[in-house]
Amino acid sequence: MRTDTGQVFKLEDYRPSDYLIPQTRLTFRLSPEATVVVAELTIERRAELKTVTPLALDGDGLTLQRIEVDGKAVPLSAYVAGPDQLVLNAPPAKAKFTLVTETRIDPAHNEALMGLYRSSNVYCTQCEAEGFRRITYFLDRPDILSVYTVRIEASRQEAPLLLSNGNPVKSGNLADGWHYAVWEDPHPKPSYLFALVAGDLGKIEDRFVTMSGRDVALGIYVEHGKERLAGYAMDALKRSMKWDEDLFGCEYDLDVFNIVAVSDFNMGAMENKGLNIFNDKYVLADEETATDADFANIEAIIAHEYFHNWTGNRITCRDWFQLCLKEGLTVYRDHEFSADQRSRGVKRIAEVRTLRALQFPEDQGPLAHPVRPRRYREINNFYTATVYEKGSEVVRMIRTLLGAETFRAGMDLYFLRHDGQAATIEDFVQVFADVSGRDLSQFALWYNQAGTPNLTVSSHYDAGEKVLTLEIEQSVPPTPSESRKRLMHIPLAFGLVGKDGKDLPYKAADGATVENGVIHVRKRRHTVRFSGVTERPALSLNRGFSAPVTLSVAQKTDDQFFLAAHDKDAFSRWQAVNTLLSDALIAAFRRQRGGKKPDFTARLGELAGSIAANDDLEPAYRALALTLPSEADIAREIGKDIDPDAIFAAREALATFVASTNKQRFEALYASLLDNRPFSPDAASAGRRALRNVLLDYLSRLNGGVESAARHFKAATNMTDLAASLTVLAHRHPGSPQADAAIAAFAAKFASDPLVMDKWFQIQASVPGPQAVETVRALMTHPAFSSTNPNRLRSLIGTFSSGNQTGFHRADGAGYRFFAETVLEIEKRNPQVAARLATALRSWRSLETGRQAKAREALLTMANTPNLSADLRDIIDRTLA
Ligand code: TRP
Ligand code: ZN
């Protein structure tokens, strides 16, 4: 494990390396506890350098066995080899030389899951961001692009399958039952894209012929016996390959494309060139074991990793500060892909919900950082919702500013100009400035300035003049190390909705700030005048969520109800419903704290009923509109002095109110949505299931609710319905015989399927209430749990800490104490996963004072633990700062 050196890396300190490594030849002799790695590196001194400087290669926990330069052993006095570095004090003065090193590593005991490790007896690698240095000494930085040849040797019995990047060129037998394979990747790549897989795996195969006629062999490798579960992923892969050609002109560039699913994986998946490695959760699916959400995630992540082939691999990042160059852009591309494959409106709403749930709290708390950070202590901690999701929103805004056609021209120029390079955000923004002739300098602040901007909007309609005036004011709240903010360029899409529900025509007085339905907010205060507006409109703002901002709009409740029924923009229509629900919940919370019962307007209950029954709306949309803001959503809106128990009570009260207002309607609709056709994971079928399950949740709060949920559970023929009904039973009727029986039946049926048991852990870890701490503690001793597997840890500990407000934030602090103790245990094996879990405490300052003090104690317990990893130290220090 890496302990903290306290070093801070800064963007402004970037400097190209003195040496390059144009060629890398690696030989692996695989053995579980003693793998030998021989690296033969062609090293070039940068032509412009006048003097010979020391060559310092990165390592992490390595021991050097052998070192040669140009075929000759290097004397001990000429180098210094430590676990973290290999320094040649006086490398050969010539322009080019060969360095051979041999290291020995222990994949079987690699529990951090970075570098070369074993997962269920399969050798696999994870090198992003800095895992390659745990394999061999190297210039382990993304601007060092090298052509790799990889020879893998292993026992044929232990590892019949030998995979690496690029194309297979040779294979054969060796003595003693060993064999070998050689792979060549002709595309220069950074070390973080290196991959190796060896083991005994099952395979499914397919082919894809690219737009210029290249015939690509596709393979997905999974545990033997699970081949059948990889079919959906393969289908998603082929659709992704076609879509990237059609939409971006991006064609695949090798003869093979392989995907391997492994069960121990720190994140979702990894885009290694020609050899993507996946968390098996994002490959394996059938109707009996995967929910509709799982299918959608598989489709999106298969696409995401595939799309990286151009946005990330062909054009990579100059340094890790530029991470959003590949991640934000690739998330934008996978969002667009899913929108094209499914329902665009519904997809957009889901994206915004994710952004608000994950990125807004980050931006509004102690871990806030710009989409392109300027400093880090541990880069692993910057694979964040800000870099990924807000990074994607910034790309989306560029398209909004430029229009679809000019945006595509910019992307074409990006590929043309930077193919084969390690690029920066400045390079990326420049292509769009060049194709559009626009000045994007103010816009580029979105990459450099942290915090969620707020727009305050008020309006005035002059019926006599037929003029609508908007007053818009922007502000960006202070964030850590950025106390003073500059003004941003915010594209605010809007519509003026008339009484008939159609958008009213208008003339904008100031043509520069209003363009194609978008107000360009660039100053602190704007007054925008619209003339020729024939009636007082309802204001529809931030349509399609054109900018990742918060809005404070003085608007009549009547207008909200009107927009909730009539806005032609699906996102804004949903937003109107969501705002009404959210406002009602906040009011109920305040009454709750004041010791009063909530009172909800009948109108709100009727709105829910009319949305549910409106057959003109997609079922998936209706399901989203009927889903109440989460407890965390409400806490975020309230912002301070949070009491999770009062929020929970308010939310339960509204759910019961909506259910009882609409009992007959919901029952009838629930019954009509039963689908007897064979299962299909398509978006429309999934939408009907989603709506039916939302209705089940409402109805479960009324008389007979437990019986109907139990019936739903018994009759379920797919995992979506099974997991939804188990959730309803466990959450709404905890301790009931029906809930206990369902929990036991589920475990008995799926005991040997770890991915399904993850759902079982999740459902129980999120049962609201103070007992959750004991439940989770007990489940940690369940045979299906494993304290070394990241998926298990996230299902149980992650769900408890990030998905159970009343349990985690238990008033006596027991949730925090258990959490701190557990995170410290996990950290000993896997610092990356521990650090990510620890971010659950980032909003501790918005809690009421009692909980705040207890959360702080737990943070201090962690902070005062000696020898913390850089990963956890960084998160805890920033959270407390
Ligand atoms: N680059 C990967 C992606 O977004 C994610 C990734 C980064 C990752 N670091 C990792 C995956 C470490 C596993 C482990 O597609
Ligand atoms: Zn990615």
CSV table of C-alpha atoms in Angstrom, one decimal, residues 339-550:
chain,number,residue,atom,x,y,z
A,339,ALA,CA,-30.8,9.0,-25.8
A,340,ASP,CA,-30.8,7.8,-29.4
A,341,GLN,CA,-31.3,4.2,-28.3
A,342,ARG,CA,-34.0,4.9,-25.8
A,343,SER,CA,-36.2,8.0,-25.1
A,344,ARG,CA,-34.4,11.3,-25.3
A,345,GLY,CA,-36.7,13.1,-22.9
A,346,VAL,CA,-36.6,10.4,-20.3
A,347,LYS,CA,-32.9,10.0,-20.6
A,348,ARG,CA,-32.3,13.7,-20.0
A,349,ILE,CA,-34.4,13.7,-16.9
A,350,ALA,CA,-32.5,10.7,-15.6
A,351,GLU,CA,-29.2,12.5,-16.3
A,352,VAL,CA,-30.2,15.6,-14.4
A,353,ARG,CA,-31.4,13.5,-11.5
A,354,THR,CA,-27.9,11.8,-11.4
A,355,LEU,CA,-26.1,15.1,-11.7
A,356,ARG,CA,-28.0,16.7,-8.9
A,357,ALA,CA,-27.7,13.7,-6.7
A,358,LEU,CA,-24.0,13.2,-7.1
A,359,GLN,CA,-22.4,16.3,-8.5
A,360,PHE,CA,-24.3,19.1,-6.8
A,361,PRO,CA,-23.4,18.0,-3.3
A,362,GLU,CA,-19.8,17.7,-4.4
A,363,ASP,CA,-19.8,21.2,-5.9
A,364,GLN,CA,-21.6,22.6,-2.8
A,365,GLY,CA,-19.3,20.9,-0.2
A,366,PRO,CA,-15.7,20.7,1.0
A,367,LEU,CA,-14.6,18.4,-2.0
A,368,ALA,CA,-15.7,21.0,-4.6
A,369,HIS,CA,-13.2,21.3,-7.5
A,370,PRO,CA,-13.3,22.6,-11.0
A,371,VAL,CA,-14.1,20.3,-13.9
A,372,ARG,CA,-10.4,20.6,-14.6
A,373,PRO,CA,-8.7,20.7,-11.2
A,374,ARG,CA,-5.5,22.7,-10.7
A,375,ARG,CA,-4.1,20.6,-7.8
A,376,TYR,CA,-4.3,17.1,-6.4
A,377,ARG,CA,-2.7,14.9,-3.8
A,378,GLU,CA,-4.1,11.7,-5.1
A,379,ILE,CA,-5.4,11.5,-8.6
A,380,ASN,CA,-7.6,8.5,-7.9
A,381,ASN,CA,-9.8,10.8,-5.9
A,382,PHE,CA,-10.6,13.0,-9.0
A,383,TYR,CA,-12.6,10.4,-10.9
A,384,THR,CA,-15.6,12.4,-9.7
A,385,ALA,CA,-19.1,13.3,-10.7
A,386,THR,CA,-17.7,16.8,-11.4
A,387,VAL,CA,-15.1,15.6,-13.9
A,388,TYR,CA,-17.4,13.0,-15.5
A,389,GLU,CA,-21.0,14.4,-15.2
A,390,LYS,CA,-20.4,18.1,-15.0
A,391,GLY,CA,-17.7,17.6,-17.6
A,392,SER,CA,-20.3,16.1,-19.9
A,393,GLU,CA,-22.7,19.1,-19.3
A,394,VAL,CA,-19.9,21.5,-20.4
A,395,VAL,CA,-19.6,19.6,-23.7
A,396,ARG,CA,-23.3,19.7,-24.1
A,397,MET,CA,-23.3,23.5,-23.5
A,398,ILE,CA,-20.7,23.9,-26.3
A,399,ARG,CA,-23.1,22.1,-28.6
A,400,THR,CA,-25.9,24.4,-27.4
A,401,LEU,CA,-23.8,27.5,-28.1
A,402,LEU,CA,-22.6,26.3,-31.6
A,403,GLY,CA,-25.5,24.3,-32.8
A,404,ALA,CA,-25.3,20.6,-33.8
A,405,GLU,CA,-23.6,21.1,-37.2
A,406,THR,CA,-20.9,23.4,-36.0
A,407,PHE,CA,-20.3,21.2,-33.0
A,408,ARG,CA,-19.8,18.2,-35.3
A,409,ALA,CA,-17.4,20.3,-37.4
A,410,GLY,CA,-15.5,21.1,-34.2
A,411,MET,CA,-15.3,17.4,-33.3
A,412,ASP,CA,-14.0,16.6,-36.8
A,413,LEU,CA,-11.3,19.2,-36.4
A,414,TYR,CA,-10.4,17.8,-33.0
A,415,PHE,CA,-9.9,14.3,-34.4
A,416,LEU,CA,-8.0,15.7,-37.4
A,417,ARG,CA,-5.8,18.1,-35.5
A,418,HIS,CA,-5.0,16.0,-32.4
A,419,ASP,CA,-5.1,12.3,-33.4
A,420,GLY,CA,-2.1,10.6,-31.9
A,421,GLN,CA,-1.5,13.4,-29.3
A,422,ALA,CA,-1.8,13.9,-25.6
A,423,ALA,CA,-3.9,17.0,-25.6
A,424,THR,CA,-5.3,19.7,-23.2
A,425,ILE,CA,-8.6,21.4,-22.5
A,426,GLU,CA,-7.2,24.5,-24.3
A,427,ASP,CA,-6.7,22.3,-27.4
A,428,PHE,CA,-10.3,21.1,-27.1
A,429,VAL,CA,-11.9,24.5,-26.7
A,430,GLN,CA,-9.7,25.9,-29.5
A,431,VAL,CA,-11.2,23.7,-32.2
A,432,PHE,CA,-14.7,25.0,-31.4
A,433,ALA,CA,-13.5,28.6,-31.3
A,434,ASP,CA,-11.8,28.0,-34.7
A,435,VAL,CA,-14.8,26.4,-36.4
A,436,SER,CA,-17.3,28.9,-35.0
A,437,GLY,CA,-15.3,32.1,-35.0
A,438,ARG,CA,-16.6,32.7,-31.5
A,439,ASP,CA,-14.8,33.9,-28.5
A,440,LEU,CA,-15.1,31.1,-26.0
A,441,SER,CA,-12.8,32.5,-23.3
A,442,GLN,CA,-15.5,33.4,-20.8
A,443,PHE,CA,-17.2,30.1,-21.5
A,444,ALA,CA,-14.0,28.2,-20.7
A,445,LEU,CA,-14.5,29.2,-17.1
A,446,TRP,CA,-16.8,26.2,-16.8
A,447,TYR,CA,-13.6,24.1,-16.9
A,448,ASN,CA,-11.7,26.3,-14.4
A,449,GLN,CA,-14.1,27.5,-11.8
A,450,ALA,CA,-15.8,25.3,-9.2
A,451,GLY,CA,-19.3,25.7,-7.8
A,452,THR,CA,-22.8,25.6,-9.1
A,453,PRO,CA,-23.9,29.0,-10.4
A,454,ASN,CA,-27.3,30.3,-9.3
A,455,LEU,CA,-29.6,32.4,-11.5
A,456,THR,CA,-32.2,34.5,-9.9
A,457,VAL,CA,-35.0,35.4,-12.3
A,458,SER,CA,-38.0,37.7,-11.9
A,459,SER,CA,-40.4,38.8,-14.7
A,460,HIS,CA,-42.8,41.6,-15.4
A,461,TYR,CA,-45.5,41.6,-18.1
A,462,ASP,CA,-46.9,44.8,-19.5
A,463,ALA,CA,-50.2,43.9,-21.1
A,464,GLY,CA,-50.6,47.3,-22.7
A,465,GLU,CA,-47.2,47.3,-24.4
A,466,LYS,CA,-47.2,43.5,-24.8
A,467,VAL,CA,-43.7,43.5,-23.4
A,468,LEU,CA,-42.2,40.9,-21.1
A,469,THR,CA,-39.2,41.9,-19.1
A,470,LEU,CA,-36.9,39.4,-17.4
A,471,GLU,CA,-34.4,40.4,-14.7
A,472,ILE,CA,-31.7,37.8,-14.5
A,473,GLU,CA,-28.9,37.9,-11.9
A,474,GLN,CA,-26.1,35.4,-11.7
A,475,SER,CA,-24.0,34.4,-8.7
A,476,VAL,CA,-21.4,31.7,-8.1
A,477,PRO,CA,-21.0,30.7,-4.5
A,478,PRO,CA,-17.5,30.5,-3.0
A,479,THR,CA,-15.8,27.1,-2.9
A,480,PRO,CA,-12.6,25.9,-1.2
A,481,SER,CA,-9.6,27.9,-2.4
A,482,GLU,CA,-11.8,30.0,-4.7
A,483,SER,CA,-13.4,32.7,-2.6
A,484,ARG,CA,-13.9,35.2,-5.4
A,485,LYS,CA,-15.6,34.0,-8.6
A,486,ARG,CA,-15.7,35.4,-12.0
A,487,LEU,CA,-18.9,35.8,-14.1
A,488,MET,CA,-19.8,32.9,-16.2
A,489,HIS,CA,-21.3,32.5,-19.7
A,490,ILE,CA,-24.5,30.6,-19.0
A,491,PRO,CA,-26.7,29.4,-21.9
A,492,LEU,CA,-30.3,29.5,-20.6
A,493,ALA,CA,-32.8,27.8,-22.9
A,494,PHE,CA,-36.3,29.1,-22.4
A,495,GLY,CA,-39.9,29.3,-23.8
A,496,LEU,CA,-42.8,31.6,-23.2
A,497,VAL,CA,-45.8,29.3,-22.9
A,498,GLY,CA,-49.2,30.7,-23.8
A,499,LYS,CA,-52.6,29.7,-22.5
A,500,ASP,CA,-53.1,27.1,-25.2
A,501,GLY,CA,-49.9,25.4,-24.1
A,502,LYS,CA,-48.0,26.5,-27.2
A,503,ASP,CA,-44.9,28.7,-27.2
A,504,LEU,CA,-45.7,32.3,-27.9
A,505,PRO,CA,-43.7,34.2,-30.5
A,506,TYR,CA,-41.6,37.1,-29.3
A,507,LYS,CA,-39.1,39.7,-30.5
A,508,ALA,CA,-36.0,40.0,-28.4
A,509,ALA,CA,-34.9,43.6,-28.1
A,510,ASP,CA,-31.3,42.7,-27.6
A,511,GLY,CA,-30.3,40.2,-30.3
A,512,ALA,CA,-26.9,39.5,-28.9
A,513,THR,CA,-28.1,38.0,-25.7
A,514,VAL,CA,-31.0,36.0,-27.1
A,515,GLU,CA,-30.4,33.5,-29.9
A,516,ASN,CA,-32.3,30.4,-31.0
A,517,GLY,CA,-34.4,30.1,-27.8
A,518,VAL,CA,-31.3,30.6,-25.6
A,519,ILE,CA,-30.5,33.6,-23.4
A,520,HIS,CA,-26.8,34.1,-23.1
A,521,VAL,CA,-26.2,35.2,-19.6
A,522,ARG,CA,-22.7,36.7,-19.3
A,523,LYS,CA,-23.0,39.7,-17.0
A,524,ARG,CA,-24.0,39.8,-13.3
A,525,ARG,CA,-27.3,41.4,-14.2
A,526,HIS,CA,-29.3,41.2,-17.4
A,527,THR,CA,-32.5,42.9,-18.3
A,528,VAL,CA,-34.0,41.1,-21.3
A,529,ARG,CA,-37.0,42.7,-23.0
A,530,PHE,CA,-39.3,40.7,-25.2
A,531,SER,CA,-41.8,42.6,-27.3
A,532,GLY,CA,-44.8,41.4,-29.3
A,533,VAL,CA,-45.8,39.0,-26.5
A,534,THR,CA,-49.6,38.8,-26.9
A,535,GLU,CA,-50.5,37.5,-23.5
A,536,ARG,CA,-48.9,36.9,-20.0
A,537,PRO,CA,-46.9,33.7,-20.5
A,538,ALA,CA,-45.8,31.0,-18.1
A,539,LEU,CA,-42.1,31.1,-18.0
A,540,SER,CA,-40.3,27.9,-18.9
A,541,LEU,CA,-36.6,28.2,-18.0
A,542,ASN,CA,-33.5,26.1,-18.4
A,543,ARG,CA,-35.3,23.9,-20.9
A,544,GLY,CA,-33.6,20.5,-21.4
A,545,PHE,CA,-31.4,21.6,-18.5
A,546,SER,CA,-29.3,23.7,-20.9
A,547,ALA,CA,-27.0,24.8,-18.1
A,548,PRO,CA,-25.9,23.0,-14.9
A,549,VAL,CA,-27.1,25.7,-12.5
A,550,THR,CA,-29.7,26.2,-9.8
